PDB file of C-alpha atoms in Angstrom:
ATOM      1  CA  MET A   1      23.203 112.169 181.960  1.00 44.00           C
ATOM      2  CA  VAL A   2      19.935 112.189 180.037  1.00 46.00           C
ATOM      3  CA  LEU A   3      18.023 114.755 178.076  1.00 51.00           C
ATOM      4  CA  ASN A   4      14.851 116.006 179.745  1.00 49.00           C
ATOM      5  CA  GLN A   5      11.776 117.475 178.065  1.00 42.00           C
ATOM      6  CA  ASP A   6      13.340 120.928 177.994  1.00 46.00           C
ATOM      7  CA  THR A   7      16.277 119.509 175.967  1.00 48.00           C
ATOM      8  CA  GLU A   8      18.678 120.265 178.796  1.00 48.00           C
ATOM      9  CA  TRP A   9      21.164 117.820 180.215  1.00 47.00           C
ATOM     10  CA  ALA A  10      20.270 116.675 183.719  1.00 46.00           C
ATOM     11  CA  PRO A  11      22.249 114.154 185.803  1.00 43.00           C
ATOM     12  CA  SER A  12      19.737 111.459 186.579  1.00 52.00           C
ATOM     13  CA  MET A  13      21.602 108.205 185.886  1.00 66.00           C
ATOM     14  CA  ASP A  14      23.869 106.679 188.477  1.00 77.00           C
ATOM     15  CA  ASN A  15      25.470 103.765 186.586  1.00 86.00           C
ATOM     16  CA  TRP A  16      27.430 103.145 183.421  1.00 90.00           C
ATOM     17  CA  MET A  17      24.697 100.962 181.888  1.00 91.00           C
ATOM     18  CA  GLY A  18      22.144 103.787 181.850  1.00 91.00           C
ATOM     19  CA  HIS A  19      24.551 106.121 180.049  1.00 93.00           C
ATOM     20  CA  LYS A  20      25.455 103.423 177.565  1.00 93.00           C
ATOM     21  CA  GLN A  21      21.813 102.770 176.762  1.00 93.00           C
ATOM     22  CA  GLN A  22      21.203 106.491 176.425  1.00 94.00           C
ATOM     23  CA  GLY A  23      24.156 106.773 174.028  1.00 95.00           C
ATOM     24  CA  THR A  24      22.834 103.916 171.925  1.00 95.00           C
ATOM     25  CA  MET A  25      19.442 105.652 171.669  1.00 95.00           C
ATOM     26  CA  TRP A  26      21.034 108.936 170.520  1.00 96.00           C
ATOM     27  CA  TYR A  27      23.222 107.121 168.003  1.00 97.00           C
ATOM     28  CA  GLN A  28      20.213 105.399 166.462  1.00 96.00           C
ATOM     29  CA  ARG A  29      18.585 108.826 166.127  1.00 96.00           C
ATOM     30  CA  GLU A  30      21.768 110.117 164.439  1.00 96.00           C
ATOM     31  CA  GLU A  31      22.329 112.601 167.261  1.00 96.00           C
ATOM     32  CA  TYR A  32      26.018 111.846 167.369  1.00 97.00           C
ATOM     33  CA  GLU A  33      27.059 114.662 169.691  1.00 96.00           C
ATOM     34  CA  PHE A  34      24.589 113.527 172.368  1.00 96.00           C
ATOM     35  CA  ALA A  35      25.580 109.896 171.787  1.00 96.00           C
ATOM     36  CA  LEU A  36      29.247 110.759 172.223  1.00 97.00           C
ATOM     37  CA  ALA A  37      28.545 112.595 175.479  1.00 96.00           C
ATOM     38  CA  SER A  38      26.531 109.670 176.836  1.00 95.00           C
ATOM     39  CA  PHE A  39      29.127 107.045 175.940  1.00 96.00           C
ATOM     40  CA  ARG A  40      31.894 109.116 177.465  1.00 95.00           C
ATOM     41  CA  ALA A  41      29.809 109.632 180.610  1.00 93.00           C
ATOM     42  CA  SER A  42      29.518 105.873 181.014  1.00 93.00           C
ATOM     43  CA  LEU A  43      33.321 105.711 181.355  1.00 93.00           C
ATOM     44  CA  ASN A  44      33.506 108.256 184.159  1.00 90.00           C
ATOM     45  CA  PRO A  45      35.649 106.943 187.037  1.00 87.00           C
ATOM     46  CA  GLU A  46      32.659 106.818 189.369  1.00 84.00           C
ATOM     47  CA  PHE A  47      30.908 104.413 186.992  1.00 80.00           C
ATOM     48  CA  SER A  48      33.754 102.645 185.194  1.00 77.00           C
ATOM     49  CA  VAL A  49      34.887 100.936 188.378  1.00 81.00           C
ATOM     50  CA  ARG A  50      31.891  98.631 188.115  1.00 85.00           C
ATOM     51  CA  CYS A  51      32.045  98.421 184.310  1.00 88.00           C
ATOM     52  CA  PRO A  52      33.482  95.106 182.986  1.00 91.00           C
ATOM     53  CA  SER A  53      36.474  95.272 180.650  1.00 92.00           C
ATOM     54  CA  VAL A  54      34.462  93.768 177.789  1.00 94.00           C
ATOM     55  CA  GLU A  55      31.854  96.506 178.120  1.00 94.00           C
ATOM     56  CA  LYS A  56      34.540  99.182 178.243  1.00 95.00           C
ATOM     57  CA  GLN A  57      36.009  98.129 174.903  1.00 96.00           C
ATOM     58  CA  ILE A  58      32.525  98.112 173.360  1.00 96.00           C
ATOM     59  CA  ILE A  59      31.869 101.613 174.687  1.00 97.00           C
ATOM     60  CA  LEU A  60      35.236 102.828 173.355  1.00 97.00           C
ATOM     61  CA  SER A  61      34.394 101.311 169.976  1.00 97.00           C
ATOM     62  CA  ASN A  62      31.093 103.203 170.032  1.00 97.00           C
ATOM     63  CA  ILE A  63      32.918 106.413 170.941  1.00 97.00           C
ATOM     64  CA  VAL A  64      35.173 105.946 167.895  1.00 98.00           C
ATOM     65  CA  ALA A  65      32.099 105.465 165.705  1.00 97.00           C
ATOM     66  CA  CYS A  66      30.544 108.697 167.022  1.00 98.00           C
ATOM     67  CA  ARG A  67      33.713 110.681 166.403  1.00 97.00           C
ATOM     68  CA  LEU A  68      33.968 109.398 162.843  1.00 97.00           C
ATOM     69  CA  LYS A  69      30.341 110.359 162.208  1.00 96.00           C
ATOM     70  CA  LEU A  70      31.024 113.886 163.454  1.00 97.00           C
ATOM     71  CA  GLY A  71      34.121 114.115 161.264  1.00 94.00           C
ATOM     72  CA  GLY A  72      36.943 116.628 161.173  1.00 94.00           C
ATOM     73  CA  PRO A  73      40.685 116.393 161.908  1.00 94.00           C
ATOM     74  CA  ALA A  74      40.287 116.828 165.675  1.00 96.00           C
ATOM     75  CA  GLN A  75      37.667 114.090 165.926  1.00 96.00           C
ATOM     76  CA  SER A  76      39.752 111.783 163.724  1.00 95.00           C
ATOM     77  CA  GLU A  77      42.822 112.222 165.912  1.00 95.00           C
ATOM     78  CA  ALA A  78      40.785 111.556 169.047  1.00 97.00           C
ATOM     79  CA  ALA A  79      39.226 108.505 167.370  1.00 97.00           C
ATOM     80  CA  VAL A  80      42.694 107.029 166.762  1.00 97.00           C
ATOM     81  CA  GLU A  81      43.565 107.395 170.444  1.00 97.00           C
ATOM     82  CA  ASP A  82      40.240 105.904 171.588  1.00 97.00           C
ATOM     83  CA  ALA A  83      40.673 102.959 169.219  1.00 97.00           C
ATOM     84  CA  LYS A  84      44.151 102.297 170.606  1.00 97.00           C
ATOM     85  CA  GLN A  85      42.693 102.223 174.122  1.00 96.00           C
ATOM     86  CA  CYS A  86      40.059  99.802 172.902  1.00 97.00           C
ATOM     87  CA  ILE A  87      42.716  97.479 171.474  1.00 97.00           C
ATOM     88  CA  ALA A  88      44.790  97.750 174.635  1.00 96.00           C
ATOM     89  CA  LEU A  89      41.875  96.281 176.629  1.00 95.00           C
ATOM     90  CA  ASN A  90      41.653  93.272 174.323  1.00 95.00           C
ATOM     91  CA  PRO A  91      44.144  92.920 171.431  1.00 96.00           C
ATOM     92  CA  GLN A  92      42.336  89.792 170.214  1.00 96.00           C
ATOM     93  CA  TRP A  93      39.117  91.627 169.357  1.00 96.00           C
ATOM     94  CA  SER A  94      39.188  92.098 165.587  1.00 96.00           C
ATOM     95  CA  LYS A  95      36.577  94.867 165.596  1.00 95.00           C
ATOM     96  CA  GLY A  96      38.907  97.077 167.612  1.00 96.00           C
ATOM     97  CA  HIS A  97      41.540  96.827 164.862  1.00 97.00           C
ATOM     98  CA  VAL A  98      38.922  97.616 162.228  1.00 97.00           C
ATOM     99  CA  ARG A  99      37.910 100.710 164.205  1.00 96.00           C
ATOM    100  CA  LEU A 100      41.537 101.815 164.361  1.00 97.00           C
ATOM    101  CA  ALA A 101      41.963 101.302 160.612  1.00 96.00           C
ATOM    102  CA  THR A 102      38.821 103.353 159.943  1.00 96.00           C
ATOM    103  CA  ALA A 103      40.139 106.158 162.149  1.00 96.00           C
ATOM    104  CA  TYR A 104      43.487 106.115 160.315  1.00 95.00           C
ATOM    105  CA  ILE A 105      41.714 106.358 156.953  1.00 94.00           C
ATOM    106  CA  ALA A 106      39.619 109.287 158.177  1.00 94.00           C
ATOM    107  CA  LEU A 107      42.736 111.022 159.484  1.00 92.00           C
ATOM    108  CA  GLY A 108      44.447 110.728 156.106  1.00 89.00           C
ATOM    109  CA  ASN A 109      48.037 110.004 155.069  1.00 85.00           C
ATOM    110  CA  HIS A 110      48.084 106.850 157.227  1.00 87.00           C
ATOM    111  CA  SER A 111      47.324 104.226 154.629  1.00 85.00           C
ATOM    112  CA  ASN A 112      50.123 101.923 155.770  1.00 91.00           C
ATOM    113  CA  ASP A 113      48.896 102.060 159.366  1.00 93.00           C
ATOM    114  CA  ALA A 114      45.357 101.346 158.222  1.00 94.00           C
ATOM    115  CA  CYS A 115      46.475  98.359 156.142  1.00 94.00           C
ATOM    116  CA  ASN A 116      48.485  96.971 159.055  1.00 95.00           C
ATOM    117  CA  SER A 117      45.463  97.220 161.356  1.00 96.00           C
ATOM    118  CA  LEU A 118      43.242  95.501 158.802  1.00 95.00           C
ATOM    119  CA  GLN A 119      45.749  92.710 158.291  1.00 95.00           C
ATOM    120  CA  ARG A 120      45.880  92.261 162.052  1.00 96.00           C
ATOM    121  CA  ALA A 121      42.091  92.033 162.160  1.00 96.00           C
ATOM    122  CA  LEU A 122      42.097  89.387 159.413  1.00 96.00           C
ATOM    123  CA  SER A 123      44.778  87.383 161.178  1.00 96.00           C
ATOM    124  CA  ILE A 124      42.492  87.239 164.225  1.00 96.00           C
ATOM    125  CA  ASP A 125      39.283  86.705 162.258  1.00 96.00           C
ATOM    126  CA  PRO A 126      39.903  85.518 158.658  1.00 95.00           C
ATOM    127  CA  GLY A 127      36.172  85.556 158.020  1.00 94.00           C
ATOM    128  CA  ASN A 128      35.815  89.287 158.717  1.00 94.00           C
ATOM    129  CA  SER A 129      34.423  90.402 155.358  1.00 94.00           C
ATOM    130  CA  ALA A 130      34.322  94.080 156.325  1.00 93.00           C
ATOM    131  CA  ALA A 131      38.050  94.078 157.106  1.00 94.00           C
ATOM    132  CA  ARG A 132      38.840  92.260 153.868  1.00 95.00           C
ATOM    133  CA  GLN A 133      36.855  94.696 151.738  1.00 94.00           C
ATOM    134  CA  MET A 134      38.446  97.682 153.448  1.00 93.00           C
ATOM    135  CA  LEU A 135      41.915  96.235 152.923  1.00 94.00           C
ATOM    136  CA  MET A 136      41.320  95.635 149.214  1.00 93.00           C
ATOM    137  CA  ARG A 137      39.973  99.164 148.838  1.00 92.00           C
ATOM    138  CA  GLU A 138      43.005 100.666 150.559  1.00 90.00           C
ATOM    139  CA  LEU A 139      45.462  98.617 148.505  1.00 90.00           C
ATOM    140  CA  ARG A 140      43.697  99.670 145.313  1.00 89.00           C
ATOM    141  CA  ARG A 141      43.811 103.307 146.403  1.00 85.00           C
ATOM    142  CA  ASP A 142      47.528 103.050 147.152  1.00 75.00           C
ATOM    143  CA  HIS A 143      48.139 101.550 143.716  1.00 76.00           C
ATOM    144  CA  ILE A 144      46.234 104.362 141.983  1.00 82.00           C
ATOM    145  CA  GLN A 145      48.069 107.019 143.985  1.00 73.00           C
ATOM    146  CA  ALA A 146      51.432 105.447 143.169  1.00 74.00           C
ATOM    147  CA  GLN A 147      50.611 105.475 139.459  1.00 76.00           C
ATOM    148  CA  SER A 148      49.511 109.104 139.636  1.00 75.00           C
ATOM    149  CA  GLN A 149      52.712 110.115 141.424  1.00 70.00           C
ATOM    150  CA  ARG A 150      54.833 108.352 138.806  1.00 74.00           C
ATOM    151  CA  ARG A 151      53.019 110.155 135.993  1.00 76.00           C
ATOM    152  CA  GLN A 152      53.476 113.503 137.701  1.00 77.00           C
ATOM    153  CA  GLN A 153      57.154 112.798 138.239  1.00 76.00           C
ATOM    154  CA  GLN A 154      57.618 111.926 134.584  1.00 75.00           C
ATOM    155  CA  GLN A 155      55.880 115.142 133.527  1.00 77.00           C
ATOM    156  CA  THR A 156      57.985 117.306 135.814  1.00 77.00           C
ATOM    157  CA  GLU A 157      61.290 115.812 134.717  1.00 70.00           C
ATOM    158  CA  VAL A 158      63.332 118.079 132.467  1.00 54.00           C
ATOM    159  CA  SER A 159      63.092 116.799 128.907  1.00 55.00           C
ATOM    160  CA  PRO A 160      66.362 116.697 126.857  1.00 56.00           C
ATOM    161  CA  SER A 161      66.924 119.587 124.500  1.00 56.00           C
ATOM    162  CA  ALA A 162      66.028 119.045 120.866  1.00 53.00           C
ATOM    163  CA  PRO A 163      68.990 118.156 118.617  1.00 55.00           C
ATOM    164  CA  LEU A 164      70.325 120.796 116.292  1.00 52.00           C
ATOM    165  CA  GLN A 165      68.873 120.741 112.813  1.00 56.00           C
ATOM    166  CA  GLU A 166      71.067 118.719 110.523  1.00 53.00           C
ATOM    167  CA  GLU A 167      72.663 120.487 107.604  1.00 48.00           C
ATOM    168  CA  THR A 168      71.321 119.776 104.163  1.00 47.00           C
ATOM    169  CA  THR A 169      73.171 117.537 101.756  1.00 48.00           C
ATOM    170  CA  ASN A 170      74.104 120.549  99.673  1.00 49.00           C
ATOM    171  CA  SER A 171      77.874 120.957  99.558  1.00 47.00           C
ATOM    172  CA  TYR A 172      77.490 124.655 100.203  1.00 46.00           C
ATOM    173  CA  ASN A 173      79.044 125.485 103.576  1.00 52.00           C
ATOM    174  CA  HIS A 174      76.750 127.833 105.431  1.00 48.00           C
ATOM    175  CA  GLN A 175      79.369 128.578 108.042  1.00 51.00           C
ATOM    176  CA  SER A 176      82.054 129.622 105.536  1.00 49.00           C
ATOM    177  CA  HIS A 177      79.544 131.547 103.445  1.00 50.00           C
ATOM    178  CA  PRO A 178      77.046 133.101 105.835  1.00 50.00           C
ATOM    179  CA  THR A 179      73.889 134.501 104.364  1.00 51.00           C
ATOM    180  CA  PRO A 180      74.002 138.301 104.518  1.00 46.00           C
ATOM    181  CA  THR A 181      71.344 139.864 106.594  1.00 48.00           C
ATOM    182  CA  ALA A 182      69.936 143.364 106.536  1.00 45.00           C
ATOM    183  CA  PRO A 183      71.108 145.811 109.200  1.00 46.00           C
ATOM    184  CA  PRO A 184      68.800 146.064 112.197  1.00 47.00           C
ATOM    185  CA  GLU A 185      67.381 149.389 111.123  1.00 47.00           C
ATOM    186  CA  GLU A 186      66.586 148.080 107.631  1.00 43.00           C
ATOM    187  CA  GLU A 187      64.798 144.872 108.585  1.00 43.00           C
ATOM    188  CA  GLY A 188      61.919 144.184 106.231  1.00 44.00           C
ATOM    189  CA  TYR A 189      63.313 146.508 103.555  1.00 42.00           C
ATOM    190  CA  THR A 190      62.529 145.264 100.041  1.00 46.00           C
ATOM    191  CA  GLN A 191      65.422 145.923  97.686  1.00 48.00           C
ATOM    192  CA  ARG A 192      64.478 147.365  94.314  1.00 48.00           C
ATOM    193  CA  GLN A 193      66.453 148.164  91.172  1.00 49.00           C
ATOM    194  CA  PRO A 194      67.631 151.783  91.235  1.00 48.00           C
ATOM    195  CA  ILE A 195      66.103 154.195  88.759  1.00 47.00           C
ATOM    196  CA  TYR A 196      68.806 156.381  87.209  1.00 45.00           C
ATOM    197  CA  ASN A 197      67.079 159.603  86.338  1.00 48.00           C
ATOM    198  CA  ASP A 198      70.376 161.403  85.859  1.00 48.00           C
ATOM    199  CA  VAL A 199      71.754 159.163  83.037  1.00 44.00           C
ATOM    200  CA  PRO A 200      73.041 161.508  80.297  1.00 46.00           C
ATOM    201  CA  SER A 201      71.095 161.404  77.078  1.00 46.00           C
ATOM    202  CA  THR A 202      72.699 160.636  73.675  1.00 46.00           C
ATOM    203  CA  SER A 203      70.714 163.390  71.917  1.00 45.00           C
ATOM    204  CA  SER A 204      72.316 166.520  70.410  1.00 45.00           C
ATOM    205  CA  SER A 205      71.401 168.540  73.445  1.00 46.00           C
ATOM    206  CA  TYR A 206      74.052 166.803  75.475  1.00 45.00           C
ATOM    207  CA  GLN A 207      76.348 169.285  77.191  1.00 51.00           C
ATOM    208  CA  ASN A 208      79.984 168.477  77.659  1.00 49.00           C
ATOM    209  CA  PRO A 209      80.569 168.214  81.385  1.00 47.00           C
ATOM    210  CA  PHE A 210      84.202 169.445  80.929  1.00 46.00           C
ATOM    211  CA  GLY A 211      83.282 172.914  79.829  1.00 48.00           C
ATOM    212  CA  SER A 212      80.327 174.949  78.756  1.00 46.00           C
ATOM    213  CA  SER A 213      82.216 176.686  75.782  1.00 46.00           C
ATOM    214  CA  ASN A 214      82.511 173.526  73.664  1.00 46.00           C
ATOM    215  CA  THR A 215      80.031 173.201  70.787  1.00 46.00           C
ATOM    216  CA  ASN A 216      78.185 170.206  69.592  1.00 51.00           C
ATOM    217  CA  VAL A 217      80.457 167.376  68.421  1.00 48.00           C
ATOM    218  CA  ASN A 218      78.592 166.894  65.135  1.00 54.00           C
ATOM    219  CA  ASN A 219      78.851 170.603  64.186  1.00 55.00           C
ATOM    220  CA  THR A 220      82.614 170.586  64.800  1.00 55.00           C
ATOM    221  CA  GLN A 221      83.141 167.648  62.462  1.00 57.00           C
ATOM    222  CA  GLN A 222      81.135 169.329  59.673  1.00 59.00           C
ATOM    223  CA  GLN A 223      83.244 172.517  59.909  1.00 59.00           C
ATOM    224  CA  GLN A 224      86.481 170.571  59.622  1.00 57.00           C
ATOM    225  CA  GLN A 225      85.258 168.862  56.456  1.00 58.00           C
ATOM    226  CA  GLN A 226      84.348 172.223  54.832  1.00 57.00           C
ATOM    227  CA  GLN A 227      87.805 173.671  55.543  1.00 57.00           C
ATOM    228  CA  GLN A 228      89.516 170.736  53.824  1.00 56.00           C
ATOM    229  CA  GLN A 229      87.435 171.253  50.697  1.00 53.00           C
TER     230      GLN A 229
END
């Protein structure tokens, strides 16, 4: 399929090579959806029969690249499956393993799988600098994540309770002689010295509390002295 002047898809190509070339053109223009459609069209059964195995793995690798450019979980999952098909056609092609590692990284939570694919690529082609750089980046990311998880685990662990405050060296036993506390309803009450307003006075006006008929003590003593004289 190609795109005509009215920007509508029209079936005009009758071989896998034309669709592949069309996909390459769209990819270079960063029209990844059109590129993906063209690359997939080149693998249609009616065309793929005449398509060599080497060309098929290249087209599958290009399909993976388009899916990763489009992004999203669905495209990442499909990219993993396409990369596996690419490797199945030729396990000794290091670029196929790099594509699979890239798809695993885009999918997320598959760092081990990505590292395994990159190590496989380097075992096939030790001079693959792209695979080596990706592997170092993934290993560094794993190390940072492991450190972060350890710190979080240490922070979430229950810390031991603080020891009880040691008693002072004073020989006074606080347990045997507890400090009195105010009743709950009198908390914050400040104790003051009582003021005795009803203390009896020592003046002559003092009244005997045992009877109101008694006279002043001093007058009684004077009368007794006069009688003796």
